[in-house]
Amino acid sequence: TFVELFVVGGLLAMISVLVMQFLSHESDFWELSMYHTHLRSQAEQTMDRVVGELRNATRTNATVPPNATLVAPDHLQFYLPTDLDGNGLIVDANGNTEWDIVNPIDYQYLAASEQLHRLDGSGVQVLSSDVLSVVFDDQTTDPSLYADEVRIRLTLQTITPHQRTVSVTSSSVVELRN
C-alpha cells in the first residue's frame, strides 16, 4: 500500500543520510590524515637537510668566521668546510680545517612566500613550502643551549580543500663541530 511504501521510503532515506554522514566523516578524516602525513614528511626532509649541513658548521669563536651566526630569529648564516688547497681533504697541511668563507650558507624564512630558502654562492634553493614559521636559537637566545648548539623549530601549515587547518612542528638541536 501507499503507507507501507511511504514508511519504507522514509526508512531508506534515514539510512541513506546516516551512511552519507559516516562516509563524509571518514572522507574528512582521510583528507586530514593525508595532509598531515604530507606535511610531516616535508618537515622531516627539510630538517634532515638542515641538520645534516649544520653539523659541518662551527661555533669555535663567536666573533670571527667561520661561525654559525643568528642574523635574526628566522635567519641563520654559516660556513662549510671545503678543500681550498686541492689536496683532496678539508684539512690543510697544518691540520686546520679549511673553510669556504667566500660563500656563506644562509637559511632564511620568507613569510610573504611561506618558504624556507637556502642561499649560497650559486643561488637560491627552496627547502620547504607551506612554512608558518622557522626559529633558530643558540646560547644567546636560549641560555639552556650549549655554545656549540643550535636549535631549529620548523612549523608547516596548510589548509585543506574543506577549509581545515593542518599544521606540523618539527624541532631539533644540532651540535656543531668544534
PDB file of C-alpha atoms in Angstrom:
ATOM      1  CA  THR A   1       0.000   0.000   0.000  1.00  0.00           C
ATOM      2  CA  PHE A   2       0.934   3.625  -0.222  1.00  0.00           C
ATOM      3  CA  VAL A   3       1.502   3.929   3.538  1.00  0.00           C
ATOM      4  CA  GLU A   4       3.916   0.980   3.552  1.00  0.00           C
ATOM      5  CA  LEU A   5       5.841   2.435   0.591  1.00  0.00           C
ATOM      6  CA  PHE A   6       5.974   5.782   2.365  1.00  0.00           C
ATOM      7  CA  VAL A   7       7.346   4.179   5.580  1.00  0.00           C
ATOM      8  CA  VAL A   8       9.927   2.097   3.676  1.00  0.00           C
ATOM      9  CA  GLY A   9      10.980   5.184   1.681  1.00  0.00           C
ATOM     10  CA  GLY A  10      11.393   7.163   4.899  1.00  0.00           C
ATOM     11  CA  LEU A  11      13.480   4.413   6.467  1.00  0.00           C
ATOM     12  CA  LEU A  12      15.689   4.171   3.368  1.00  0.00           C
ATOM     13  CA  ALA A  13      16.118   7.953   3.386  1.00  0.00           C
ATOM     14  CA  MET A  14      17.163   7.936   7.060  1.00  0.00           C
ATOM     15  CA  ILE A  15      19.607   5.068   6.472  1.00  0.00           C
ATOM     16  CA  SER A  16      20.999   6.891   3.413  1.00  0.00           C
ATOM     17  CA  VAL A  17      21.527  10.071   5.437  1.00  0.00           C
ATOM     18  CA  LEU A  18      23.312   8.129   8.188  1.00  0.00           C
ATOM     19  CA  VAL A  19      25.548   6.354   5.657  1.00  0.00           C
ATOM     20  CA  MET A  20      26.356   9.656   3.916  1.00  0.00           C
ATOM     21  CA  GLN A  21      27.260  11.303   7.223  1.00  0.00           C
ATOM     22  CA  PHE A  22      29.507   8.370   8.097  1.00  0.00           C
ATOM     23  CA  LEU A  23      31.201   8.450   4.688  1.00  0.00           C
ATOM     24  CA  SER A  24      31.576  12.226   4.863  1.00  0.00           C
ATOM     25  CA  HIS A  25      33.208  11.953   8.286  1.00  0.00           C
ATOM     26  CA  GLU A  26      35.564   9.196   7.091  1.00  0.00           C
ATOM     27  CA  SER A  27      36.437  11.188   3.967  1.00  0.00           C
ATOM     28  CA  ASP A  28      37.234  14.238   6.096  1.00  0.00           C
ATOM     29  CA  PHE A  29      39.378  12.123   8.437  1.00  0.00           C
ATOM     30  CA  TRP A  30      41.221  10.593   5.468  1.00  0.00           C
ATOM     31  CA  GLU A  31      41.822  14.053   3.961  1.00  0.00           C
ATOM     32  CA  LEU A  32      43.222  15.414   7.247  1.00  0.00           C
ATOM     33  CA  SER A  33      45.446  12.348   7.647  1.00  0.00           C
ATOM     34  CA  MET A  34      46.731  12.677   4.093  1.00  0.00           C
ATOM     35  CA  TYR A  35      47.626  16.362   4.518  1.00  0.00           C
ATOM     36  CA  HIS A  36      49.175  15.737   7.947  1.00  0.00           C
ATOM     37  CA  THR A  37      51.319  12.902   6.557  1.00  0.00           C
ATOM     38  CA  HIS A  38      52.436  15.063   3.641  1.00  0.00           C
ATOM     39  CA  LEU A  39      53.410  17.959   5.928  1.00  0.00           C
ATOM     40  CA  ARG A  40      55.194  15.631   8.375  1.00  0.00           C
ATOM     41  CA  SER A  41      57.212  14.119   5.511  1.00  0.00           C
ATOM     42  CA  GLN A  42      58.076  17.561   4.139  1.00  0.00           C
ATOM     43  CA  ALA A  43      59.144  18.777   7.604  1.00  0.00           C
ATOM     44  CA  GLU A  44      61.322  15.696   8.188  1.00  0.00           C
ATOM     45  CA  GLN A  45      63.025  16.035   4.800  1.00  0.00           C
ATOM     46  CA  THR A  46      63.711  19.731   5.419  1.00  0.00           C
ATOM     47  CA  MET A  47      65.032  19.121   8.937  1.00  0.00           C
ATOM     48  CA  ASP A  48      67.258  16.253   7.737  1.00  0.00           C
ATOM     49  CA  ARG A  49      68.783  18.551   5.111  1.00  0.00           C
ATOM     50  CA  VAL A  50      69.313  21.479   7.509  1.00  0.00           C
ATOM     51  CA  VAL A  51      70.635  19.335  10.382  1.00  0.00           C
ATOM     52  CA  GLY A  52      72.994  17.412   8.101  1.00  0.00           C
ATOM     53  CA  GLU A  53      74.501  20.591   6.754  1.00  0.00           C
ATOM     54  CA  LEU A  54      74.680  22.399  10.107  1.00  0.00           C
ATOM     55  CA  ARG A  55      76.627  19.526  11.669  1.00  0.00           C
ATOM     56  CA  ASN A  56      79.520  20.631   9.449  1.00  0.00           C
ATOM     57  CA  ALA A  57      79.381  24.243  10.674  1.00  0.00           C
ATOM     58  CA  THR A  58      81.219  25.510  13.758  1.00  0.00           C
ATOM     59  CA  ARG A  59      80.898  27.852  16.726  1.00  0.00           C
ATOM     60  CA  THR A  60      84.516  27.820  17.916  1.00  0.00           C
ATOM     61  CA  ASN A  61      84.731  31.595  18.207  1.00  0.00           C
ATOM     62  CA  ALA A  62      81.628  33.753  18.279  1.00  0.00           C
ATOM     63  CA  THR A  63      83.384  36.819  16.844  1.00  0.00           C
ATOM     64  CA  VAL A  64      85.371  35.544  13.839  1.00  0.00           C
ATOM     65  CA  PRO A  65      84.268  33.408  10.886  1.00  0.00           C
ATOM     66  CA  PRO A  66      83.799  30.596  10.325  1.00  0.00           C
ATOM     67  CA  ASN A  67      80.816  30.589  12.635  1.00  0.00           C
ATOM     68  CA  ALA A  68      77.145  29.814  12.635  1.00  0.00           C
ATOM     69  CA  THR A  69      75.575  33.191  13.318  1.00  0.00           C
ATOM     70  CA  LEU A  70      71.985  34.074  14.085  1.00  0.00           C
ATOM     71  CA  VAL A  71      71.328  37.092  11.881  1.00  0.00           C
ATOM     72  CA  ALA A  72      67.680  37.145  13.023  1.00  0.00           C
ATOM     73  CA  PRO A  73      65.412  34.573  14.714  1.00  0.00           C
ATOM     74  CA  ASP A  74      64.438  33.281  11.244  1.00  0.00           C
ATOM     75  CA  HIS A  75      67.813  33.780   9.510  1.00  0.00           C
ATOM     76  CA  LEU A  76      70.944  31.700  10.131  1.00  0.00           C
ATOM     77  CA  GLN A  77      74.284  32.115   8.354  1.00  0.00           C
ATOM     78  CA  PHE A  78      77.210  29.685   8.478  1.00  0.00           C
ATOM     79  CA  TYR A  79      80.205  28.400   6.539  1.00  0.00           C
ATOM     80  CA  LEU A  80      81.073  24.914   5.378  1.00  0.00           C
ATOM     81  CA  PRO A  81      84.458  23.227   5.225  1.00  0.00           C
ATOM     82  CA  THR A  82      85.961  22.889   1.756  1.00  0.00           C
ATOM     83  CA  ASP A  83      89.142  21.726   0.064  1.00  0.00           C
ATOM     84  CA  LEU A  84      90.887  25.067  -0.529  1.00  0.00           C
ATOM     85  CA  ASP A  85      94.388  23.758  -1.267  1.00  0.00           C
ATOM     86  CA  GLY A  86      93.312  20.980  -3.655  1.00  0.00           C
ATOM     87  CA  ASN A  87      94.806  18.133  -1.602  1.00  0.00           C
ATOM     88  CA  GLY A  88      91.515  16.201  -1.593  1.00  0.00           C
ATOM     89  CA  LEU A  89      90.932  16.919   2.102  1.00  0.00           C
ATOM     90  CA  ILE A  90      89.190  19.665   4.056  1.00  0.00           C
ATOM     91  CA  VAL A  91      92.246  19.887   6.322  1.00  0.00           C
ATOM     92  CA  ASP A  92      95.379  21.831   5.383  1.00  0.00           C
ATOM     93  CA  ALA A  93      98.995  20.745   5.904  1.00  0.00           C
ATOM     94  CA  ASN A  94      98.914  22.139   9.473  1.00  0.00           C
ATOM     95  CA  GLY A  95      95.831  20.114  10.422  1.00  0.00           C
ATOM     96  CA  ASN A  96      93.462  23.096  10.363  1.00  0.00           C
ATOM     97  CA  THR A  97      90.017  22.879   8.808  1.00  0.00           C
ATOM     98  CA  GLU A  98      89.725  24.810   5.553  1.00  0.00           C
ATOM     99  CA  TRP A  99      86.573  26.964   5.460  1.00  0.00           C
ATOM    100  CA  ASP A 100      84.771  28.407   2.463  1.00  0.00           C
ATOM    101  CA  ILE A 101      84.402  31.914   3.911  1.00  0.00           C
ATOM    102  CA  VAL A 102      83.756  33.365   0.447  1.00  0.00           C
ATOM    103  CA  ASN A 103      80.417  31.550   0.074  1.00  0.00           C
ATOM    104  CA  PRO A 104      78.405  31.593   3.291  1.00  0.00           C
ATOM    105  CA  ILE A 105      75.250  29.486   3.540  1.00  0.00           C
ATOM    106  CA  ASP A 106      72.108  31.351   4.587  1.00  0.00           C
ATOM    107  CA  TYR A 107      68.853  29.821   5.752  1.00  0.00           C
ATOM    108  CA  GLN A 108      66.132  32.444   5.554  1.00  0.00           C
ATOM    109  CA  TYR A 109      62.405  32.241   6.179  1.00  0.00           C
ATOM    110  CA  LEU A 110      60.359  34.446   3.888  1.00  0.00           C
ATOM    111  CA  ALA A 111      56.918  34.942   5.426  1.00  0.00           C
ATOM    112  CA  ALA A 112      55.431  36.524   2.300  1.00  0.00           C
ATOM    113  CA  SER A 113      56.087  33.387   0.230  1.00  0.00           C
ATOM    114  CA  GLU A 114      55.743  30.946   3.164  1.00  0.00           C
ATOM    115  CA  GLN A 115      59.075  29.356   2.210  1.00  0.00           C
ATOM    116  CA  LEU A 116      62.384  28.458   3.813  1.00  0.00           C
ATOM    117  CA  HIS A 117      65.228  29.364   1.457  1.00  0.00           C
ATOM    118  CA  ARG A 118      68.835  28.236   1.303  1.00  0.00           C
ATOM    119  CA  LEU A 119      71.105  30.842  -0.235  1.00  0.00           C
ATOM    120  CA  ASP A 120      74.712  30.278  -1.229  1.00  0.00           C
ATOM    121  CA  GLY A 121      77.147  31.456  -3.896  1.00  0.00           C
ATOM    122  CA  SER A 122      75.308  29.518  -6.591  1.00  0.00           C
ATOM    123  CA  GLY A 123      71.840  30.939  -5.916  1.00  0.00           C
ATOM    124  CA  VAL A 124      68.619  30.343  -4.028  1.00  0.00           C
ATOM    125  CA  GLN A 125      67.028  26.990  -3.302  1.00  0.00           C
ATOM    126  CA  VAL A 126      63.571  26.500  -1.763  1.00  0.00           C
ATOM    127  CA  LEU A 127      63.950  23.973   1.062  1.00  0.00           C
ATOM    128  CA  SER A 128      60.300  23.927   2.085  1.00  0.00           C
ATOM    129  CA  SER A 129      56.957  25.496   1.247  1.00  0.00           C
ATOM    130  CA  ASP A 130      53.854  25.926   3.419  1.00  0.00           C
ATOM    131  CA  VAL A 131      56.123  27.277   6.176  1.00  0.00           C
ATOM    132  CA  LEU A 132      54.297  29.027   9.001  1.00  0.00           C
ATOM    133  CA  SER A 133      57.455  29.791  10.998  1.00  0.00           C
ATOM    134  CA  VAL A 134      61.133  28.966  11.425  1.00  0.00           C
ATOM    135  CA  VAL A 135      63.018  29.838  14.586  1.00  0.00           C
ATOM    136  CA  PHE A 136      66.744  29.383  15.104  1.00  0.00           C
ATOM    137  CA  ASP A 137      68.039  29.566  18.680  1.00  0.00           C
ATOM    138  CA  ASP A 138      71.534  29.483  20.114  1.00  0.00           C
ATOM    139  CA  GLN A 139      73.018  30.253  23.509  1.00  0.00           C
ATOM    140  CA  THR A 140      72.426  33.994  23.016  1.00  0.00           C
ATOM    141  CA  THR A 141      68.659  33.489  22.716  1.00  0.00           C
ATOM    142  CA  ASP A 142      68.305  30.391  24.914  1.00  0.00           C
ATOM    143  CA  PRO A 143      70.850  30.015  27.744  1.00  0.00           C
ATOM    144  CA  SER A 144      69.910  26.343  28.188  1.00  0.00           C
ATOM    145  CA  LEU A 145      71.758  25.551  24.945  1.00  0.00           C
ATOM    146  CA  TYR A 146      75.499  24.914  24.893  1.00  0.00           C
ATOM    147  CA  ALA A 147      77.811  27.259  22.980  1.00  0.00           C
ATOM    148  CA  ASP A 148      78.149  24.761  20.117  1.00  0.00           C
ATOM    149  CA  GLU A 149      74.404  24.045  19.745  1.00  0.00           C
ATOM    150  CA  VAL A 150      71.703  25.497  17.536  1.00  0.00           C
ATOM    151  CA  ARG A 151      68.019  24.627  17.878  1.00  0.00           C
ATOM    152  CA  ILE A 152      65.759  24.697  14.859  1.00  0.00           C
ATOM    153  CA  ARG A 153      61.965  24.810  15.128  1.00  0.00           C
ATOM    154  CA  LEU A 154      60.091  24.458  11.860  1.00  0.00           C
ATOM    155  CA  THR A 155      56.308  24.729  11.624  1.00  0.00           C
ATOM    156  CA  LEU A 156      54.483  23.901   8.405  1.00  0.00           C
ATOM    157  CA  GLN A 157      50.815  24.648   7.876  1.00  0.00           C
ATOM    158  CA  THR A 158      48.289  24.210   5.081  1.00  0.00           C
ATOM    159  CA  ILE A 159      44.552  24.481   4.585  1.00  0.00           C
ATOM    160  CA  THR A 160      42.658  21.550   3.088  1.00  0.00           C
ATOM    161  CA  PRO A 161      40.055  21.964   0.328  1.00  0.00           C
ATOM    162  CA  HIS A 162      37.410  21.665   3.079  1.00  0.00           C
ATOM    163  CA  GLN A 163      38.984  24.665   4.881  1.00  0.00           C
ATOM    164  CA  ARG A 164      40.567  22.637   7.685  1.00  0.00           C
ATOM    165  CA  THR A 165      43.913  23.862   9.008  1.00  0.00           C
ATOM    166  CA  VAL A 166      46.628  21.228   9.341  1.00  0.00           C
ATOM    167  CA  SER A 167      49.980  22.047  10.953  1.00  0.00           C
ATOM    168  CA  VAL A 168      53.110  20.133  11.907  1.00  0.00           C
ATOM    169  CA  THR A 169      56.049  21.276  14.039  1.00  0.00           C
ATOM    170  CA  SER A 170      59.474  19.686  13.969  1.00  0.00           C
ATOM    171  CA  SER A 171      62.325  20.623  16.287  1.00  0.00           C
ATOM    172  CA  SER A 172      65.946  19.575  16.551  1.00  0.00           C
ATOM    173  CA  VAL A 173      69.043  20.617  18.489  1.00  0.00           C
ATOM    174  CA  VAL A 174      72.178  20.414  16.343  1.00  0.00           C
ATOM    175  CA  GLU A 175      75.626  20.064  17.840  1.00  0.00           C
ATOM    176  CA  LEU A 176      78.052  21.947  15.615  1.00  0.00           C
ATOM    177  CA  ARG A 177      81.605  20.798  15.050  1.00  0.00           C
ATOM    178  CA  ASN A 178      84.353  22.353  17.178  1.00  0.00           C
TER     179      ASN A 178
END
